[in-house]
mmCIF file of C-alpha atoms in Angstrom:
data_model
loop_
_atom_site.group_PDB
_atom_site.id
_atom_site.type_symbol
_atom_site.label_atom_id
_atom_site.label_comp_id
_atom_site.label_asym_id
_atom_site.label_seq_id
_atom_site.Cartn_x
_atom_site.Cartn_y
_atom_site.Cartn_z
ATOM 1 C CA UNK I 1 -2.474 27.176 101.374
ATOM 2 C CA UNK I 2 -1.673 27.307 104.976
ATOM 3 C CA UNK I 3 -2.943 30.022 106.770
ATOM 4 C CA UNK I 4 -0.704 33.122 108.887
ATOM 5 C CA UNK I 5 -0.309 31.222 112.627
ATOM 6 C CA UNK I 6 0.185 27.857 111.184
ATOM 7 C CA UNK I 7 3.023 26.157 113.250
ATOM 8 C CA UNK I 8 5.519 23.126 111.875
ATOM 9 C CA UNK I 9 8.438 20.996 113.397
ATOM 10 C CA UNK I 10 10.894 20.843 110.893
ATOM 11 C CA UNK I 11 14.559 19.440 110.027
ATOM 12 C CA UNK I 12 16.108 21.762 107.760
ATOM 13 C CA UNK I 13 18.680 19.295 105.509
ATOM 14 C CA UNK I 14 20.692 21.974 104.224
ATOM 15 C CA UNK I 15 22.431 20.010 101.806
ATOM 16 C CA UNK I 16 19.281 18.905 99.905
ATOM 17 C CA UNK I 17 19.250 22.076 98.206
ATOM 18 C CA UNK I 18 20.232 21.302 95.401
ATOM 19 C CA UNK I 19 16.889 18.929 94.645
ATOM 20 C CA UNK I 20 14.792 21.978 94.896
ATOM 21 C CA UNK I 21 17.241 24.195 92.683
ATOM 22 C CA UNK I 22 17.198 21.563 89.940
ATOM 23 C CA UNK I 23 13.258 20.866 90.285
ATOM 24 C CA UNK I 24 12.886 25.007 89.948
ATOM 25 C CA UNK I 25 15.295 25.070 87.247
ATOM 26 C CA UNK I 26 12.442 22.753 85.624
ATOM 27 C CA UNK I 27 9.174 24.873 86.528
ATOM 28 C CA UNK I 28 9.315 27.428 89.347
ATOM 29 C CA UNK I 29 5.714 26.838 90.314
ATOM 30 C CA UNK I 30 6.454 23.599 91.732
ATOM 31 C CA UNK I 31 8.585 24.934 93.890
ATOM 32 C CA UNK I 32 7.720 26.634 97.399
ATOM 33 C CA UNK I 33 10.140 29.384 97.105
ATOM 34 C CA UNK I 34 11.959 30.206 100.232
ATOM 35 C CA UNK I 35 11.483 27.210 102.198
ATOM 36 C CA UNK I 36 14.258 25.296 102.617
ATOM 37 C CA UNK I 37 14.520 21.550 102.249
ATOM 38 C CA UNK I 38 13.486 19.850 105.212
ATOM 39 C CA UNK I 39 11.628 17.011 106.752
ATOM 40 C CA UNK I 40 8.794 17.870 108.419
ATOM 41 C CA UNK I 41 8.253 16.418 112.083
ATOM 42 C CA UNK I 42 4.707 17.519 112.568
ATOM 43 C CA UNK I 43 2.965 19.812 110.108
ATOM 44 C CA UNK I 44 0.502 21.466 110.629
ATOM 45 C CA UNK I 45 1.854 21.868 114.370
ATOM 46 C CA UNK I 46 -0.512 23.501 117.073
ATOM 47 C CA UNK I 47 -1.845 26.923 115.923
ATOM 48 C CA UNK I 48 0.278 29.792 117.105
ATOM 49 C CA UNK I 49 -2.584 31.238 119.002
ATOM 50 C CA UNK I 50 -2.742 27.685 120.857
ATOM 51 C CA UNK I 51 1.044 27.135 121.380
ATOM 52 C CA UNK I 52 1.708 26.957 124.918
ATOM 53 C CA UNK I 53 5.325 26.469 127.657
ATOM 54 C CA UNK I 54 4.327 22.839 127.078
ATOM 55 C CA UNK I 55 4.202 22.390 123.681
ATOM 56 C CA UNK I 56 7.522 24.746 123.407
ATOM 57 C CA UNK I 57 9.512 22.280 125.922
ATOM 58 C CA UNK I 58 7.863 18.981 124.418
ATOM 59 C CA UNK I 59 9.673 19.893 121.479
ATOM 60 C CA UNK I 60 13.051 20.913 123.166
ATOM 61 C CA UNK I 61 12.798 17.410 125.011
ATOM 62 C CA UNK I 62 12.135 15.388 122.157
ATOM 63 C CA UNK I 63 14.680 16.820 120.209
ATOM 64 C CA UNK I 64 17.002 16.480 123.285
ATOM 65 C CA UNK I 65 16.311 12.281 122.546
ATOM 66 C CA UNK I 66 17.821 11.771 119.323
ATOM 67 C CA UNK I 67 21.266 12.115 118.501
ATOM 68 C CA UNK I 68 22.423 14.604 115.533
ATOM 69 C CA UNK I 69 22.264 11.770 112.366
ATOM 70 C CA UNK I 70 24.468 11.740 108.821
ATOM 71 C CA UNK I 71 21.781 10.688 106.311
ATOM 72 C CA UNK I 72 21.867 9.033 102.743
ATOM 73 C CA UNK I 73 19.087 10.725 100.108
ATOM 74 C CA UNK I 74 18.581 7.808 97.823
ATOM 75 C CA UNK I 75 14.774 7.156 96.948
ATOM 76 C CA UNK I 76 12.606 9.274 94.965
ATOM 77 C CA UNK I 77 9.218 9.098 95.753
ATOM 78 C CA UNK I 78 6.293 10.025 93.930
ATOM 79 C CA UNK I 79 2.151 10.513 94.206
ATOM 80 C CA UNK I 80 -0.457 12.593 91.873
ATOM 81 C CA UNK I 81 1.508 15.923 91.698
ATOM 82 C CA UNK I 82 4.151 15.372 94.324
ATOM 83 C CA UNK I 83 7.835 14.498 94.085
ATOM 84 C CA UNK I 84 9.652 14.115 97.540
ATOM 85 C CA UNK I 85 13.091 11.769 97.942
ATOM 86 C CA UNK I 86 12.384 9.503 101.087
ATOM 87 C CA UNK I 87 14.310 10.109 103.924
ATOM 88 C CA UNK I 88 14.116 6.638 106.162
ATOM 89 C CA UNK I 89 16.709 7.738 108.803
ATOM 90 C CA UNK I 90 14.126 10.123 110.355
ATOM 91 C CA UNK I 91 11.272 7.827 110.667
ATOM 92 C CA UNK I 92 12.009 7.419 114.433
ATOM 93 C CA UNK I 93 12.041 10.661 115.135
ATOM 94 C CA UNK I 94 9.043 11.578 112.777
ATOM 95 C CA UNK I 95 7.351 8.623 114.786
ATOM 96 C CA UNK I 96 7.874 10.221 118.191
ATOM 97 C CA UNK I 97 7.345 13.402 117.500
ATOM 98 C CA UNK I 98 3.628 12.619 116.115
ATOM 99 C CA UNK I 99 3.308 10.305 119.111
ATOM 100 C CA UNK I 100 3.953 12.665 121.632
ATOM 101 C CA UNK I 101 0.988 14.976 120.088
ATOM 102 C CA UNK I 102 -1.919 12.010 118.947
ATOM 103 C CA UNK I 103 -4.336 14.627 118.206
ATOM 104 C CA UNK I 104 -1.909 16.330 115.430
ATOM 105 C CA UNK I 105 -3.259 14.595 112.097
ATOM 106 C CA UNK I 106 0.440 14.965 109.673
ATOM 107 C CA UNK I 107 -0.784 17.264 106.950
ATOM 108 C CA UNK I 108 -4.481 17.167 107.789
ATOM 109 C CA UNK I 109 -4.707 12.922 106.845
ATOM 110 C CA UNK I 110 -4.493 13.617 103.115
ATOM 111 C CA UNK I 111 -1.521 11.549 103.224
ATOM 112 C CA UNK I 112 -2.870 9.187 105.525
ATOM 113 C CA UNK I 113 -2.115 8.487 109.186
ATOM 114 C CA UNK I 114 1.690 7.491 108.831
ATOM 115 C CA UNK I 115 3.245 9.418 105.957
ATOM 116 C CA UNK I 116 6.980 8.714 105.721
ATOM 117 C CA UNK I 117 9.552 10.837 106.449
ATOM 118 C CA UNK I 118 10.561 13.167 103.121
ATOM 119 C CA UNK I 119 12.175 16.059 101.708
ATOM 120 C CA UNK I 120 9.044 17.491 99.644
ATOM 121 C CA UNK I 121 10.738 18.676 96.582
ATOM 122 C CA UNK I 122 7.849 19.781 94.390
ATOM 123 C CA UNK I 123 4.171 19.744 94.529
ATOM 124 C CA UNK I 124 1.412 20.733 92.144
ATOM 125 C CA UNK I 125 3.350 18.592 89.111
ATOM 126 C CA UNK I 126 -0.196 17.624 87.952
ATOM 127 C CA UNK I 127 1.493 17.241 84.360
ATOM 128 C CA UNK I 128 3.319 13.841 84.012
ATOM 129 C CA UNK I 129 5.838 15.036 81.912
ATOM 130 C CA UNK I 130 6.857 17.745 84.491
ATOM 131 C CA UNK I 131 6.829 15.163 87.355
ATOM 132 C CA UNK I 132 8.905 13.097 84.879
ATOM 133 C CA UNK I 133 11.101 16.013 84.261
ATOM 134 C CA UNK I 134 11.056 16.663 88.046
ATOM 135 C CA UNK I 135 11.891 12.719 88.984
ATOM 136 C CA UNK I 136 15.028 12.851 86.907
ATOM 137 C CA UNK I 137 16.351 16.511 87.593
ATOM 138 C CA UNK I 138 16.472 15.184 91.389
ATOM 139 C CA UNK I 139 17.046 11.409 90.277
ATOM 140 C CA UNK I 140 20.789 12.682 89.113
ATOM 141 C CA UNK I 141 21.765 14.164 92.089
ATOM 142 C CA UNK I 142 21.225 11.055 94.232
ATOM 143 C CA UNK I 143 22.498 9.391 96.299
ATOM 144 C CA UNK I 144 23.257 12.307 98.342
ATOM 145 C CA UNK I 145 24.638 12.640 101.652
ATOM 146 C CA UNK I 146 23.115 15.413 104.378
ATOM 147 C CA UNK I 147 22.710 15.886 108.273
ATOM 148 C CA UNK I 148 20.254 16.225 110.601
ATOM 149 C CA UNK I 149 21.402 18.637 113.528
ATOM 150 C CA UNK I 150 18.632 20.359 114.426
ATOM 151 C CA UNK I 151 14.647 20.748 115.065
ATOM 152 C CA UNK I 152 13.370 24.354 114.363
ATOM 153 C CA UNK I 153 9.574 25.300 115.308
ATOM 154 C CA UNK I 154 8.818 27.575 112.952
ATOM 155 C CA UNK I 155 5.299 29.847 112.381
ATOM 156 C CA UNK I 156 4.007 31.395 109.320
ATOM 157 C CA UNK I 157 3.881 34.954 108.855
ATOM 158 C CA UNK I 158 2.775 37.530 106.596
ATOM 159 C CA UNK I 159 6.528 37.637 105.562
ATOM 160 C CA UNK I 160 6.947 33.521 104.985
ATOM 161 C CA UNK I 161 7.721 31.223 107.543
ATOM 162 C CA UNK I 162 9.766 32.375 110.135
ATOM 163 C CA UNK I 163 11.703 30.237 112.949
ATOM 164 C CA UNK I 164 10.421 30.509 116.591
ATOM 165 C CA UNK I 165 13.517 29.202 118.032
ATOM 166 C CA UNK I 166 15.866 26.247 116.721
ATOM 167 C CA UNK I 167 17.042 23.490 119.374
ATOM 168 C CA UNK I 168 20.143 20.696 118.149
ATOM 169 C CA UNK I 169 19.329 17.204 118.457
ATOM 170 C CA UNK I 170 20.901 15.248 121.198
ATOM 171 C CA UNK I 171 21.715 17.785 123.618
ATOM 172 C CA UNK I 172 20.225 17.823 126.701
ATOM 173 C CA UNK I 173 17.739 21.676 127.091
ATOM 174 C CA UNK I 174 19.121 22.613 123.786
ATOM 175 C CA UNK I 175 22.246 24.338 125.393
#
């Protein structure tokens, strides 16, 4: 469990709620309640207590780079006790985003040093049957269609994770 500070650079896909819905409506405790589906740029991000102006505009710049992108959800993906649907169109961005900070490791390396761009959908589905359950709740519902419009930097609090600001892709300083 992450710990109050932690930082991420996310895409919220707002659309891809319904995976999560029909993965809770199959066990609850798979589900991170009150996170939204996204892809997650760089997670963990730098520590709250370490963010600096830097960081802050690195990620308004990036996100200035890539254009706002329709995406097609069609590939579940699966590993011991994690369901996710792949999300392919966001590699690039994924890509530059870890490039820009090399000494971010995505998710600590338990995923190794280039995990693929995905919509986590559950995670603790230890149980094959749940996973199995999980696979073809989510399975159903695809292909589905969602956007990419935005990078959010968001922090966890005491209260859940919270966004520090929210910036649209492709437009030059976010305005």
């Amino acid at each position: 469990m992450p710990e109050p500070g932690t930082t991420a650079v996310v895409i919220v896909l707002s659309e891809a709620a319904p995976l999560l819905e029909a993965a809770w409506r199959v066990d609850p405790a798979l589900v991170r309640r009150g996170v939204p589906a996204h892809v997650s740029l760089l997670y963990p991000f730098v520590p709250e207590s370490a963010l600096t102006d830097q960081d802050e505009k690195g990620v308004r710049s990036l996100a200035a780079r890539f254009p706002a992108a329709d995406l097609l959800l069609e590939e579940v993906v699966t590993a011991s006790g994690f369901v996710a649907v792949a999300v392919p169109g966001l590699q690039t961005i994924v890509d530059a985003f870890r490039a820009q900070w090399p000494g971010v490791r995505p998710y600590k390396g338990r995923f190794g040093a280039r995990p693929a761009a995905h919509v986590t959908v559950a995670m603790g589905a230890d149980d094959p049957t749940a996973a199995a359950h999980v696979r073809a709740a989510i399975g159903s519902l695809l292909p589905l269609r969602t956007r990419a419009a935005a990078v959010q930097l968001v922090v966890l609090t005491g209260e859940g994770w919270q966004s520090r600001f929210t910036v649209p892709l492709g437009v030059p300083d976010g305005l």
